[in-house]
GROMACS .gro file of C-alpha atoms in nm:
model
  257
    1GLU     CA    1  14.678 -18.698  10.701
    2GLU     CA    2  14.605 -18.762  11.072
    3ASN     CA    3  14.818 -18.455  11.150
    4PHE     CA    4  14.660 -18.245  10.887
    5ALA     CA    5  14.312 -18.336  11.016
    6LYS     CA    6  14.424 -18.238  11.386
    7PHE     CA    7  14.565 -17.913  11.246
    8GLU     CA    8  14.228 -17.826  11.066
    9ALA     CA    9  14.042 -17.914  11.387
   10GLY     CA   10  14.268 -17.680  11.587
   11GLU     CA   11  14.401 -17.979  11.801
   12ILE     CA   12  14.756 -17.890  11.702
   13LYS     CA   13  14.885 -17.536  11.651
   14VAL     CA   14  15.201 -17.585  11.445
   15LEU     CA   15  15.238 -17.815  11.141
   16VAL     CA   16  15.564 -17.883  10.961
   17CYS     CA   17  15.490 -17.955  10.602
   18THR     CA   18  15.602 -17.900  10.243
   19ILE     CA   19  15.472 -17.654   9.991
   20LYS     CA   20  15.200 -17.893   9.889
   21LEU     CA   21  14.993 -17.786  10.196
   22GLY     CA   22  14.936 -17.457  10.021
   23MET     CA   23  14.767 -17.614   9.712
   24GLY     CA   24  14.393 -17.551   9.758
   25TYR     CA   25  14.413 -17.518  10.131
   26ASP     CA   26  14.202 -17.203  10.232
   27ALA     CA   27  14.184 -17.194  10.628
   28SER     CA   28  14.129 -16.840  10.720
   29ASP     CA   29  14.283 -16.840  11.074
   30ILE     CA   30  14.656 -16.917  11.003
   31ARG     CA   31  14.854 -16.678  11.213
   32TYR     CA   32  15.198 -16.770  11.108
   33VAL     CA   33  15.376 -16.895  10.798
   34ILE     CA   34  15.742 -16.972  10.859
   35HIS     CA   35  15.991 -17.080  10.577
   36TYR     CA   36  16.277 -17.289  10.694
   37GLN     CA   37  16.459 -17.221  10.363
   38LEU     CA   38  16.423 -16.990  10.062
   39PRO     CA   39  16.142 -17.061   9.823
   40LYS     CA   40  16.243 -17.128   9.461
   41ASN     CA   41  16.127 -16.771   9.356
   42ILE     CA   42  15.918 -16.474   9.457
   43ILE     CA   43  15.609 -16.588   9.285
   44ALA     CA   44  15.599 -16.914   9.491
   45TYR     CA   45  15.677 -16.728   9.799
   46TYR     CA   46  15.390 -16.476   9.753
   47GLN     CA   47  15.156 -16.774   9.682
   48GLN     CA   48  15.275 -16.953  10.009
   49ILE     CA   49  15.250 -16.659  10.242
   50GLY     CA   50  14.907 -16.587  10.110
   51ARG     CA   51  14.784 -16.850  10.325
   52ALA     CA   52  14.816 -16.633  10.644
   53GLY     CA   53  14.559 -16.408  10.776
   54ARG     CA   54  14.292 -16.457  10.536
   55ASP     CA   55  14.027 -16.360  10.793
   56GLY     CA   56  14.174 -16.017  10.798
   57GLN     CA   57  14.331 -16.040  11.153
   58ASP     CA   58  14.721 -15.999  11.215
   59ALA     CA   59  14.939 -16.263  11.092
   60TYR     CA   60  15.320 -16.298  11.074
   61ILE     CA   61  15.542 -16.421  10.788
   62ILE     CA   62  15.891 -16.537  10.890
   63LEU     CA   63  16.155 -16.609  10.624
   64MET     CA   64  16.459 -16.818  10.765
   65HIS     CA   65  16.751 -16.852  10.532
   66GLY     CA   66  17.125 -16.930  10.526
   67GLU     CA   67  17.428 -16.932  10.307
   68GLN     CA   68  17.346 -17.287  10.185
   69ASP     CA   69  17.012 -17.195  10.030
   70GLU     CA   70  17.146 -17.032   9.723
   71GLU     CA   71  17.357 -17.339   9.668
   72ILE     CA   72  17.061 -17.566   9.711
   73LEU     CA   73  16.856 -17.352   9.457
   74THR     CA   74  17.145 -17.352   9.217
   75SER     CA   75  17.169 -17.735   9.248
   76PHE     CA   76  16.821 -17.791   9.153
   77ILE     CA   77  16.849 -17.560   8.851
   78ARG     CA   78  17.139 -17.746   8.739
   79SER     CA   79  16.997 -18.089   8.806
   80ALA     CA   80  16.692 -18.007   8.593
   81HIS     CA   81  16.926 -17.954   8.302
   82VAL     CA   82  16.948 -18.240   8.057
   83LYS     CA   83  17.217 -18.269   7.799
   84PRO     CA   84  17.056 -18.243   7.460
   85GLU     CA   85  17.280 -18.505   7.337
   86LYS     CA   86  17.131 -18.741   7.599
   87ILE     CA   87  16.779 -18.660   7.478
   88LYS     CA   88  16.886 -18.729   7.124
   89GLU     CA   89  17.037 -19.060   7.238
   90LEU     CA   90  16.706 -19.169   7.390
   91ILE     CA   91  16.516 -19.077   7.071
   92GLN     CA   92  16.757 -19.251   6.853
   93LEU     CA   93  16.729 -19.561   7.073
   94LEU     CA   94  16.349 -19.565   7.017
   95THR     CA   95  16.380 -19.543   6.646
   96THR     CA   96  16.507 -19.902   6.657
   97GLY     CA   97  16.173 -20.014   6.804
   98GLY     CA   98  15.964 -19.977   7.121
   99LYS     CA   99  16.120 -19.998   7.454
  100SER     CA  100  16.002 -20.005   7.803
  101LYS     CA  101  16.113 -19.767   8.066
  102GLN     CA  102  16.355 -20.013   8.226
  103GLU     CA  103  16.519 -20.078   7.885
  104ILE     CA  104  16.557 -19.717   7.811
  105MET     CA  105  16.710 -19.633   8.151
  106GLU     CA  106  16.967 -19.933   8.114
  107LYS     CA  107  17.076 -19.819   7.756
  108VAL     CA  108  17.087 -19.450   7.801
  109ASP     CA  109  17.198 -19.453   8.152
  110ILE     CA  110  16.974 -19.225   8.335
  111ARG     CA  111  16.798 -19.237   8.679
  112ASP     CA  112  16.431 -19.283   8.715
  113SER     CA  113  16.351 -18.922   8.811
  114LYS     CA  114  16.546 -18.796   8.521
  115PHE     CA  115  16.369 -19.034   8.281
  116ASN     CA  116  16.036 -18.918   8.403
  117GLU     CA  117  16.132 -18.567   8.338
  118ILE     CA  118  16.265 -18.625   7.992
  119SER     CA  119  15.985 -18.857   7.874
  120LYS     CA  120  15.729 -18.603   7.992
  121TYR     CA  121  15.894 -18.322   7.781
  122LEU     CA  122  15.929 -18.544   7.483
  123LEU     CA  123  15.569 -18.666   7.497
  124VAL     CA  124  15.423 -18.321   7.528
  125HIS     CA  125  15.618 -18.209   7.223
  126ASP     CA  126  15.534 -18.522   7.025
  127TYR     CA  127  15.904 -18.644   6.985
  128ILE     CA  128  15.792 -18.979   7.124
  129TYR     CA  129  15.459 -19.149   7.203
  130LYS     CA  130  15.366 -19.459   7.438
  131GLU     CA  131  15.140 -19.746   7.416
  132ARG     CA  132  15.030 -20.017   7.655
  133PRO     CA  133  15.006 -20.332   7.462
  134GLU     CA  134  15.070 -20.595   7.738
  135GLY     CA  135  15.006 -20.432   8.068
  136ARG     CA  136  15.319 -20.213   8.059
  137TRP     CA  137  15.392 -19.889   7.889
  138VAL     CA  138  15.630 -19.906   7.566
  139TYR     CA  139  15.790 -19.591   7.424
  140TYR     CA  140  15.826 -19.515   7.055
  141ALA     CA  141  16.003 -19.250   6.855
  142ASN     CA  142  15.792 -19.021   6.630
  143ILE     CA  143  15.980 -19.046   6.293
  144ASN     CA  144  15.779 -18.765   6.155
  145LYS     CA  145  15.930 -18.510   6.395
  146ALA     CA  146  16.306 -18.449   6.397
  147PHE     CA  147  16.480 -18.343   6.726
  148ASN     CA  148  16.686 -18.021   6.692
  149ILE     CA  149  16.995 -18.012   6.930
  150GLU     CA  150  17.077 -17.647   6.867
  151ALA     CA  151  16.726 -17.542   6.935
  152GLU     CA  152  16.707 -17.748   7.261
  153GLN     CA  153  17.037 -17.596   7.366
  154GLU     CA  154  16.901 -17.252   7.322
  155ARG     CA  155  16.571 -17.337   7.507
  156GLN     CA  156  16.773 -17.472   7.815
  157LEU     CA  157  16.993 -17.172   7.812
  158LYS     CA  158  16.693 -16.937   7.819
  159LEU     CA  159  16.538 -17.151   8.113
  160PHE     CA  160  16.856 -17.149   8.309
  161THR     CA  161  16.890 -16.768   8.268
  162ILE     CA  162  16.537 -16.714   8.376
  163ARG     CA  163  16.584 -16.947   8.698
  164GLN     CA  164  16.919 -16.772   8.776
  165GLY     CA  165  16.739 -16.438   8.755
  166GLU     CA  166  16.485 -16.560   8.991
  167ILE     CA  167  16.764 -16.638   9.251
  168ASP     CA  168  16.913 -16.305   9.200
  169GLU     CA  169  16.566 -16.152   9.275
  170LEU     CA  170  16.558 -16.336   9.608
  171LYS     CA  171  16.882 -16.227   9.705
  172GLU     CA  172  16.786 -15.866   9.631
  173PHE     CA  173  16.460 -15.936   9.850
  174LEU     CA  174  16.680 -16.066  10.132
  175SER     CA  175  16.895 -15.752  10.140
  176LEU     CA  176  16.616 -15.513  10.101
  177LYS     CA  177  16.591 -15.192  10.309
  178SER     CA  178  16.266 -15.075  10.177
  179CYS     CA  179  15.905 -15.224  10.184
  180TYR     CA  180  15.907 -15.602  10.137
  181MET     CA  181  15.557 -15.632  10.012
  182GLN     CA  182  15.607 -15.334   9.765
  183PHE     CA  183  15.901 -15.519   9.626
  184ILE     CA  184  15.695 -15.843   9.584
  185ALA     CA  185  15.416 -15.649   9.417
  186ASN     CA  186  15.654 -15.493   9.172
  187CYS     CA  187  15.796 -15.832   9.084
  188LEU     CA  188  15.444 -15.944   9.012
  189ASP     CA  189  15.358 -15.621   8.811
  190ALA     CA  190  15.066 -15.577   9.065
  191PRO     CA  191  14.891 -15.227   9.062
  192ASP     CA  192  14.945 -15.193   9.439
  193GLY     CA  193  15.325 -15.190   9.405
  194VAL     CA  194  15.333 -14.818   9.420
  195ASN     CA  195  15.255 -14.803   9.797
  196SER     CA  196  15.441 -14.938  10.093
  197CYS     CA  197  15.267 -15.174  10.310
  198GLY     CA  198  15.331 -14.996  10.638
  199HIS     CA  199  15.341 -15.336  10.819
  200CYS     CA  200  15.677 -15.519  10.744
  201GLU     CA  201  15.983 -15.487  10.944
  202ASN     CA  202  16.144 -15.240  10.709
  203CYS     CA  203  15.822 -15.005  10.722
  204GLN     CA  204  15.812 -15.046  11.097
  205HIS     CA  205  16.180 -14.960  11.114
  206HIS     CA  206  16.230 -15.215  11.395
  207LEU     CA  207  16.232 -15.600  11.443
  208LEU     CA  208  15.885 -15.742  11.483
  209PHE     CA  209  16.026 -16.007  11.718
  210ASN     CA  210  16.310 -15.999  11.955
  211TYR     CA  211  16.485 -16.308  11.826
  212THR     CA  212  16.852 -16.202  11.810
  213GLY     CA  213  16.959 -16.256  12.167
  214GLU     CA  214  17.238 -16.492  12.271
  215GLN     CA  215  17.006 -16.720  12.457
  216TYR     CA  216  16.806 -16.801  12.146
  217LEU     CA  217  17.118 -16.917  11.977
  218LYS     CA  218  17.234 -17.133  12.273
  219ASP     CA  219  16.870 -17.292  12.292
  220ALA     CA  220  16.884 -17.371  11.906
  221GLU     CA  221  17.217 -17.521  11.940
  222LYS     CA  222  17.109 -17.736  12.222
  223HIS     CA  223  16.783 -17.851  12.035
  224LEU     CA  224  16.985 -17.947  11.738
  225SER     CA  225  17.261 -18.140  11.947
  226ILE     CA  226  16.986 -18.368  12.097
  227SER     CA  227  16.746 -18.387  11.818
  228LYS     CA  228  16.686 -18.721  11.656
  229ALA     CA  229  16.569 -18.807  11.304
  230ARG     CA  230  16.373 -19.105  11.165
  231ILE     CA  231  16.525 -19.299  10.879
  232THR     CA  232  16.277 -19.459  10.654
  233PRO     CA  233  16.390 -19.742  10.445
  234ARG     CA  234  16.349 -19.754  10.072
  235THR     CA  235  16.039 -19.948   9.941
  236GLN     CA  236  16.122 -19.935   9.576
  237TRP     CA  237  16.409 -20.007   9.344
  238GLY     CA  238  16.553 -19.735   9.105
  239ASP     CA  239  16.328 -19.861   8.828
  240GLY     CA  240  16.005 -19.814   9.035
  241SER     CA  241  15.953 -20.173   9.116
  242LYS     CA  242  15.868 -20.278   9.481
  243ILE     CA  243  16.148 -20.419   9.702
  244ALA     CA  244  16.037 -20.741   9.860
  245THR     CA  245  15.963 -20.693  10.245
  246GLU     CA  246  16.229 -20.957  10.339
  247LEU     CA  247  16.495 -20.743  10.147
  248GLN     CA  248  16.391 -20.399  10.290
  249ALA     CA  249  16.607 -20.251  10.560
  250LYS     CA  250  16.461 -20.179  10.900
  251LYS     CA  251  16.350 -19.847  11.037
  252GLY     CA  252  16.623 -19.646  11.197
  253TRP     CA  253  16.710 -19.322  11.386
  254VAL     CA  254  16.973 -19.054  11.369
  255PHE     CA  255  17.079 -18.948  11.711
  256CYS     CA  256  17.335 -18.675  11.636
  257ASN     CA  257  17.442 -18.443  11.338
   0.00000   0.00000   0.00000
């Protein structure tokens, strides 16, 4: 929050952040938006780069990417997949009576993050409901609504196909020889997709920055070789409960890669 306040006040010029900064942030004088890795899809990319140059002045968008980015995005897609059998197992467990989050995680063998994802889906679709009788949430099965494994498998397959298509769209964007903004506009079915922007690298037919020299590579390698990273200890157990202060690890540093 302190760094964000300084950024808004103009006291610092560069802010390293996650995509959460873009949510509701409307500063008009951002001159650069630099992505260190690929966004999850073209729509997200369009929303994020839209933070630059809102005052009508020149602004620059730079997308850094590497071979590992596609692997990371695919991993996210696969990790979001939950076996329908596991979902049914959770529901069947709750038909025997209400269970707390910790009890469910122990019986069904799922991580905290995965439980949150599954339970949110099941609550929204009324397969389960929850109550808080004694200060903690207890989950129950809705016996009036049956869970259909085949329908769930079909739903997840459709979702996976859509997400994979978004990655393919990003790969096409990276190898593009024509206007970048025209491609984005066409992906969004925007009416201005018929025209080239005239401003991007492809429209200008040359690099907007001379960043391909050997010295840049040497400087980057040197920076990475001496950079250190902070290791923040965990403060919560897997079930979300707090780790006692005396049991927490100390803060640490990584001095090499």
